[in-house]
Coordinates of C-alpha atoms and ligand atoms in Angstrom, one line a residue:
M1 CA -18.5 -10.4 -23.5
A2 CA -15.7 -12.9 -24.1
S3 CA -16.4 -16.4 -25.1
A4 CA -15.8 -19.3 -22.6
T5 CA -12.8 -20.5 -24.5
S6 CA -10.9 -17.3 -24.1
G7 CA -9.2 -18.4 -20.9
A8 CA -9.3 -15.4 -18.9
A9 CA -11.9 -16.2 -16.6
P10 CA -10.3 -17.2 -13.2
P11 CA -11.9 -20.4 -11.9
P12 CA -14.5 -20.1 -9.3
A13 CA -13.0 -20.4 -5.8
A14 CA -12.6 -24.0 -4.1
P15 CA -12.9 -24.8 -0.8
L16 CA -9.9 -25.1 1.2
D17 CA -8.0 -28.5 0.5
A18 CA -6.6 -30.0 3.6
A19 CA -3.1 -28.8 3.2
D20 CA -4.5 -25.2 3.0
G21 CA -6.9 -25.8 5.6
A22 CA -3.8 -26.5 8.1
L23 CA -2.1 -23.4 6.6
C24 CA -5.0 -21.3 7.6
E25 CA -5.4 -22.7 11.0
A26 CA -1.6 -22.3 11.8
L27 CA -1.7 -18.7 10.5
L28 CA -4.9 -18.1 12.8
G29 CA -3.6 -20.2 15.8
S30 CA -1.6 -19.0 18.9
D31 CA 1.8 -21.1 18.1
E32 CA 3.8 -18.2 17.3
T33 CA 6.6 -20.1 15.3
A34 CA 4.2 -21.9 13.3
R35 CA 2.0 -18.6 12.7
R36 CA 4.8 -16.8 11.1
R37 CA 5.6 -19.6 9.1
A38 CA 2.1 -20.0 7.8
L39 CA 1.9 -16.4 7.2
A40 CA 4.9 -16.5 4.9
K41 CA 3.8 -19.4 3.1
A42 CA 0.3 -17.9 2.7
I43 CA 1.8 -14.8 1.3
T44 CA 3.8 -16.8 -1.2
L45 CA 0.6 -18.3 -2.4
L46 CA -1.4 -15.1 -2.6
E47 CA 1.8 -13.8 -4.9
S48 CA 1.9 -16.9 -7.0
T49 CA 0.5 -16.1 -10.6
R50 CA -0.1 -19.6 -11.5
A51 CA -3.9 -20.2 -12.5
D52 CA -4.4 -23.2 -10.0
H53 CA -2.6 -21.2 -7.1
R54 CA -4.9 -18.5 -7.9
A55 CA -7.9 -20.8 -7.0
R56 CA -6.2 -21.8 -3.8
A57 CA -5.4 -18.2 -3.0
D58 CA -8.9 -16.9 -3.4
A59 CA -10.2 -19.9 -1.2
L60 CA -7.3 -19.0 1.4
L61 CA -8.5 -15.3 1.2
G62 CA -12.2 -15.9 1.8
A63 CA -11.1 -18.2 4.9
L64 CA -9.0 -15.2 6.2
L65 CA -11.0 -12.4 5.5
P66 CA -13.6 -12.3 8.6
H67 CA -10.2 -12.1 10.7
A68 CA -9.0 -9.3 8.9
G69 CA -9.4 -5.6 9.0
R70 CA -8.7 -5.3 12.9
S71 CA -5.3 -3.3 12.3
L72 CA -4.2 0.2 11.8
R73 CA -2.9 0.6 8.4
L74 CA -0.2 3.1 7.8
G75 CA 1.4 4.1 4.6
V76 CA 5.2 5.3 4.5
S77 CA 6.5 7.4 1.6
G78 CA 9.4 9.6 0.8
S79 CA 12.5 10.0 -1.7
P80 CA 15.3 7.1 -1.6
G81 CA 17.6 8.1 1.1
V82 CA 15.0 10.4 3.2
G83 CA 15.1 7.3 6.0
K84 CA 12.3 5.3 5.3
S85 CA 13.7 2.0 6.4
T86 CA 15.7 3.5 9.3
F87 CA 12.3 5.2 10.4
I88 CA 10.2 2.0 9.9
E89 CA 12.6 0.1 12.0
A90 CA 12.9 2.7 14.7
L91 CA 9.0 3.0 14.9
G92 CA 8.5 -0.7 14.6
L93 CA 10.8 -1.3 17.4
Y94 CA 9.0 1.3 19.3
L95 CA 5.5 -0.3 18.7
V96 CA 6.7 -3.7 19.7
G97 CA 8.2 -2.5 22.5
R98 CA 4.6 -1.6 23.4
G99 CA 2.9 -4.9 23.0
H100 CA 2.1 -4.3 19.2
R101 CA 2.4 -6.6 16.6
V102 CA 3.9 -5.0 13.4
A103 CA 4.1 -6.3 9.9
V104 CA 6.0 -4.2 7.3
L105 CA 5.0 -4.6 3.5
A106 CA 6.3 -2.5 0.6
V107 CA 4.8 -1.7 -2.9
D108 CA 7.9 -1.1 -5.4
P109 CA 6.9 -1.5 -8.9
S110 CA 10.6 -1.0 -9.8
S111 CA 11.8 -4.0 -8.0
S112 CA 11.0 -6.3 -10.9
V113 CA 12.8 -4.1 -13.4
G114 CA 16.2 -4.4 -11.7
G115 CA 15.7 -8.0 -10.4
G116 CA 16.2 -7.0 -6.7
S117 CA 13.7 -5.3 -4.4
I118 CA 14.9 -1.7 -3.3
L119 CA 12.2 -1.8 -0.6
G120 CA 11.2 -4.0 2.1
D121 CA 14.8 -5.4 2.1
K122 CA 15.1 -7.7 5.1
T123 CA 18.9 -6.9 5.5
R124 CA 17.9 -3.1 6.0
M125 CA 15.5 -3.7 8.9
V126 CA 17.8 -6.5 10.8
R127 CA 16.8 -5.7 14.4
L128 CA 13.1 -5.3 13.6
A129 CA 12.9 -8.6 11.6
A130 CA 14.6 -10.4 14.4
H131 CA 11.8 -9.6 16.7
P132 CA 9.2 -12.3 17.3
H133 CA 6.5 -9.9 17.0
A134 CA 7.4 -8.3 13.7
F135 CA 6.9 -9.5 10.2
I136 CA 8.8 -8.0 7.1
R137 CA 8.2 -8.9 3.6
P138 CA 9.8 -7.4 0.5
S139 CA 7.8 -6.0 -2.3
P140 CA 6.1 -8.7 -4.7
S141 CA 7.8 -8.2 -8.1
A142 CA 4.7 -8.7 -10.1
G143 CA 5.6 -6.3 -12.8
N144 CA 3.2 -3.5 -13.3
L145 CA 2.1 -1.3 -10.2
G146 CA -1.5 -2.8 -10.1
G147 CA -0.2 -6.2 -10.0
V148 CA 2.4 -5.3 -7.3
A149 CA -0.3 -3.5 -5.3
E150 CA -2.9 -6.1 -5.5
K151 CA -0.5 -8.7 -4.0
T152 CA 0.6 -6.2 -0.9
R153 CA -3.3 -5.5 -0.3
E154 CA -3.7 -9.4 -0.1
A155 CA -0.7 -9.7 1.9
M156 CA -1.9 -7.1 4.6
L157 CA -5.3 -9.0 4.9
A158 CA -3.0 -12.2 5.7
C159 CA -0.7 -10.4 8.3
E160 CA -4.2 -8.7 9.9
A161 CA -5.5 -12.3 10.3
A162 CA -2.5 -13.6 11.6
G163 CA -2.7 -10.9 14.5
H164 CA -0.6 -8.0 13.5
D165 CA -2.3 -4.9 14.7
I166 CA -0.2 -2.5 12.9
V167 CA 0.4 -2.7 9.2
V168 CA 3.0 -0.5 7.5
V169 CA 3.4 -0.3 3.8
E170 CA 6.3 1.3 2.6
T171 CA 7.1 2.8 -1.2
V172 CA 9.2 5.3 -2.9
G173 CA 7.6 7.8 -5.6
V174 CA 7.6 5.5 -8.4
G175 CA 5.1 5.9 -10.9
Q176 CA 1.7 6.2 -8.9
S177 CA 3.2 3.9 -6.1
E178 CA 2.5 6.8 -3.4
T179 CA -1.4 7.0 -4.7
A180 CA -1.9 3.2 -4.7
V181 CA -0.4 2.9 -0.9
A182 CA -2.5 5.9 0.2
G183 CA -5.5 3.8 -1.3
M184 CA -4.7 1.0 0.8
T185 CA -3.8 2.5 4.2
D186 CA -5.7 4.6 6.8
L187 CA -3.3 6.9 7.3
F188 CA -0.3 8.2 4.9
L189 CA 2.8 9.5 6.2
L190 CA 5.5 11.2 4.1
L191 CA 9.0 11.5 5.3
Q192 CA 11.1 14.7 4.2
L193 CA 14.6 16.1 4.7
P194 CA 15.5 19.0 6.9
N195 CA 16.9 20.9 3.9
A196 CA 13.8 22.2 2.8
G197 CA 15.4 24.7 0.5
D198 CA 12.6 25.5 -2.0
E199 CA 14.2 23.7 -4.9
L200 CA 15.2 21.0 -3.0
Q201 CA 11.8 20.3 -1.2
A202 CA 10.2 19.4 -4.3
I203 CA 7.1 17.6 -3.1
K204 CA 5.2 16.2 -5.7
K205 CA 1.8 18.5 -5.3
G206 CA -0.3 15.5 -5.7
V207 CA 1.5 13.5 -2.8
M208 CA 1.5 16.4 -0.7
E209 CA -2.3 16.3 -0.9
L210 CA -2.5 12.9 0.0
A211 CA -0.4 13.0 3.2
D212 CA -2.2 13.0 6.7
L213 CA 1.0 13.3 8.5
I214 CA 4.6 14.6 7.3
V215 CA 7.4 14.0 9.2
V216 CA 10.7 16.0 8.9
N217 CA 13.4 13.3 9.4
K218 CA 17.1 13.7 10.3
A219 CA 16.5 16.4 12.6
D220 CA 19.4 15.6 14.8
L221 CA 21.7 16.8 11.6
D222 CA 20.5 20.3 12.1
A223 CA 17.7 21.3 14.5
A224 CA 17.0 24.6 13.4
A225 CA 16.9 23.7 9.7
A226 CA 14.6 20.9 10.5
T227 CA 12.5 23.7 12.5
R228 CA 12.6 25.9 9.3
A229 CA 11.6 23.2 7.2
A230 CA 8.6 22.2 9.2
A231 CA 7.4 25.5 9.3
Q232 CA 7.7 25.7 5.6
I233 CA 5.8 22.5 4.9
A234 CA 3.2 23.6 7.4
G235 CA 2.7 26.7 5.4
A236 CA 2.5 24.7 2.3
L237 CA -0.3 22.5 3.9
R238 CA -2.2 25.5 5.0
V239 CA -2.4 26.9 1.4
L240 CA -3.2 23.3 0.1
H241 CA -6.0 22.8 2.8
W242 CA -7.3 26.4 2.9
Q243 CA -10.9 25.6 2.4
A244 CA -13.0 25.4 5.2
Q245 CA -12.7 21.9 7.1
P246 CA -15.8 20.4 8.3
P247 CA -15.7 20.3 12.1
G248 CA -13.8 17.3 13.5
A249 CA -12.0 16.9 10.2
W250 CA -8.2 15.8 10.3
Q251 CA -5.9 18.7 9.4
P252 CA -2.5 17.3 8.0
Q253 CA 0.1 17.9 10.5
V254 CA 3.9 18.2 10.2
L255 CA 6.4 16.4 12.9
Q256 CA 10.0 16.2 13.5
A257 CA 12.1 13.2 14.3
S258 CA 15.5 11.2 13.9
A259 CA 14.9 8.0 13.0
L260 CA 18.8 7.4 13.6
E261 CA 18.1 8.2 17.3
A262 CA 14.8 7.1 17.7
S263 CA 13.4 10.4 18.8
G264 CA 10.2 12.1 18.1
L265 CA 8.4 8.8 18.1
D266 CA 6.2 9.6 21.3
A267 CA 5.0 12.8 19.5
L268 CA 4.5 11.0 16.3
W269 CA 2.6 8.4 17.9
E270 CA 0.6 10.5 19.8
A271 CA -0.6 12.0 16.6
V272 CA -1.3 8.7 15.1
S273 CA -3.4 7.9 17.8
R274 CA -5.3 11.0 17.6
F275 CA -5.9 10.7 13.8
R276 CA -7.1 7.5 14.4
T277 CA -9.6 8.0 17.8
L278 CA -10.8 11.3 15.4
R279 CA -11.2 9.3 12.3
E280 CA -13.0 6.1 13.9
A281 CA -15.5 8.5 15.9
S282 CA -16.6 10.2 12.8
G283 CA -16.6 7.1 10.9
A284 CA -14.3 8.4 8.1
L285 CA -11.8 5.7 8.8
Q286 CA -14.3 2.9 8.1
A287 CA -15.9 5.1 5.1
R288 CA -12.3 5.1 3.7
R289 CA -11.7 1.4 3.9
R290 CA -15.2 0.9 2.3
A291 CA -14.3 3.2 -0.7
Q292 CA -11.0 1.8 -0.9
D293 CA -12.6 -1.7 -1.1
E294 CA -14.9 -0.9 -3.7
A295 CA -12.4 1.2 -5.7
W296 CA -9.8 -1.7 -5.8
M297 CA -12.8 -4.3 -7.0
W298 CA -13.5 -1.9 -9.8
A299 CA -9.9 -1.5 -10.6
L300 CA -9.6 -5.1 -10.7
V301 CA -12.7 -5.7 -12.8
E302 CA -11.7 -3.0 -15.2
A303 CA -8.0 -4.7 -15.7
G304 CA -9.8 -8.1 -16.0
L305 CA -12.3 -6.9 -18.6
R306 CA -9.2 -5.0 -20.6
Q307 CA -7.3 -8.5 -20.6
R308 CA -10.5 -10.4 -21.7
L309 CA -11.1 -7.9 -24.4
R310 CA -7.9 -8.1 -25.8
A311 CA -7.9 -11.5 -25.7
H312 CA -11.1 -12.1 -27.6
P313 CA -10.4 -13.7 -31.1
A314 CA -12.4 -11.2 -32.7
V315 CA -11.0 -8.2 -31.4
R316 CA -7.5 -9.2 -31.7
A317 CA -8.2 -10.1 -35.4
A318 CA -9.4 -6.6 -36.1
L319 CA -7.2 -4.7 -33.8
P320 CA -4.2 -4.3 -36.1
E321 CA -6.0 -2.5 -38.7
I322 CA -8.5 -0.6 -36.4
G323 CA -5.4 0.7 -34.5
A324 CA -3.5 1.5 -37.5
Q325 CA -6.9 3.8 -38.9
V326 CA -6.7 5.4 -35.4
R327 CA -3.0 6.3 -35.7
A328 CA -3.5 7.6 -39.5
G329 CA -6.3 9.7 -38.3
T330 CA -8.8 8.2 -40.7
L331 CA -11.0 6.5 -38.1
A332 CA -12.1 8.5 -34.9
A333 CA -11.1 6.8 -31.6
S334 CA -14.4 6.8 -30.6
V335 CA -15.8 4.9 -33.3
A336 CA -13.2 2.4 -33.1
A337 CA -13.6 2.1 -29.4
R338 CA -17.3 1.3 -30.2
R339 CA -16.6 -1.1 -32.9
L340 CA -14.1 -3.0 -30.5
L341 CA -16.7 -3.4 -28.0
E342 CA -19.4 -4.6 -30.4
L343 CA -16.8 -7.0 -31.8
S344 CA -16.2 -8.5 -28.1
K345 CA -20.0 -9.2 -27.4
Ligands
GDP1 P1 15.6 5.1 2.5 O1 16.3 4.9 1.3 O2 14.6 6.2 2.7 O3 15.0 3.7 3.0 O4 16.6 5.8 3.6 P2 17.4 4.8 4.8 O5 16.7 4.2 5.8 O6 18.2 3.5 3.8 O7 18.6 5.9 4.9 C1 19.4 6.6 4.3 C2 20.6 7.1 5.0 O8 20.2 7.9 5.8 C3 21.3 6.0 6.0 O9 22.5 6.0 6.0 C4 20.7 6.0 7.2 O10 21.5 5.6 8.3 C5 20.5 7.9 7.5 N1 19.6 8.3 8.3 C6 18.1 7.7 8.5 N2 17.5 8.3 9.3 C7 18.0 9.3 9.7 C8 18.3 10.3 10.7 O11 17.3 10.6 11.7 N3 19.3 10.9 11.0 C9 20.5 10.7 10.4 N4 21.5 11.5 10.7 N5 20.6 9.8 9.5 C10 19.7 9.2 9.2

């Protein structure tokens, strides 16, 4: 593959240096204030794109990993304006009120385009952000979806190591961000509006298929409309999941809530708990995580290989000509691909 001079290979993970060791200790420790500060610092390190930071971040991740994984990971999506941040704040306050420690992260690949993050914005969840058992972090603005999602995944591990037993990952339907979030969470929750008019309720089919729970929010505005919408969506779900499910499998559910009035949360949390119990008992929860981790590893390996390939001197030299030939239709794409791979050996 690439020569040692291509510079694409990350340096091997070093042991934690003294400062990062102290950071790790604070993050895992019992001092609430120190822990919160250490968590924020750790995530900043994980999000850094500097090569020397990456080596430190890898070492930190290695130290945190044995303490991670003991949370329920909840993905939340829905169109802008559906009430995601109001809902997450209401749910977060409900959960911290019951003794949970909640972390809210976001995957928003558009945040780097406009400069400001449209998600995870602290000012939108002021009450939750002020709670000592809640931690809110806006979306990293790392550019492409893969980069943003990778950093959010790592932040999630840090939050878990810091003792957050519920991690909420928020996203909007930008690019494939719902798929990315469903691919890093245990349960994927989709918020919908009560005006389930057929053309209005244009839920992307693929997103509907990802949903374990669909919540019709803003039920306070029009209870009858919310009930109608819930029935319509339940009907659509039945069509989608018409095949016989194995015994004990989870059937996606539709619920109603008002994030503004913080109502419907008991029923929602009861459904989430049933989902968790069922999936833990059948081993499906653990299997989903293992599959997610493996898929993540391959996604990163493939991205890294592509980057290395493009950086390879022989490939770089030949690419303009080979690319032009493929575009002109004088070279078969498959032959071109094999040639590029040969050149990178
Ligand atoms: P997001 O863009 O999906 O994060 O949506 P926001 O949480 O910012 O909410 C958009 C608007 O809907 C805000 O004005 C909220 O106050 C309002 N909203 C959110 N949830 C509810 C609800 O349950 N009922 C009503 N009536 N309004 C809501």
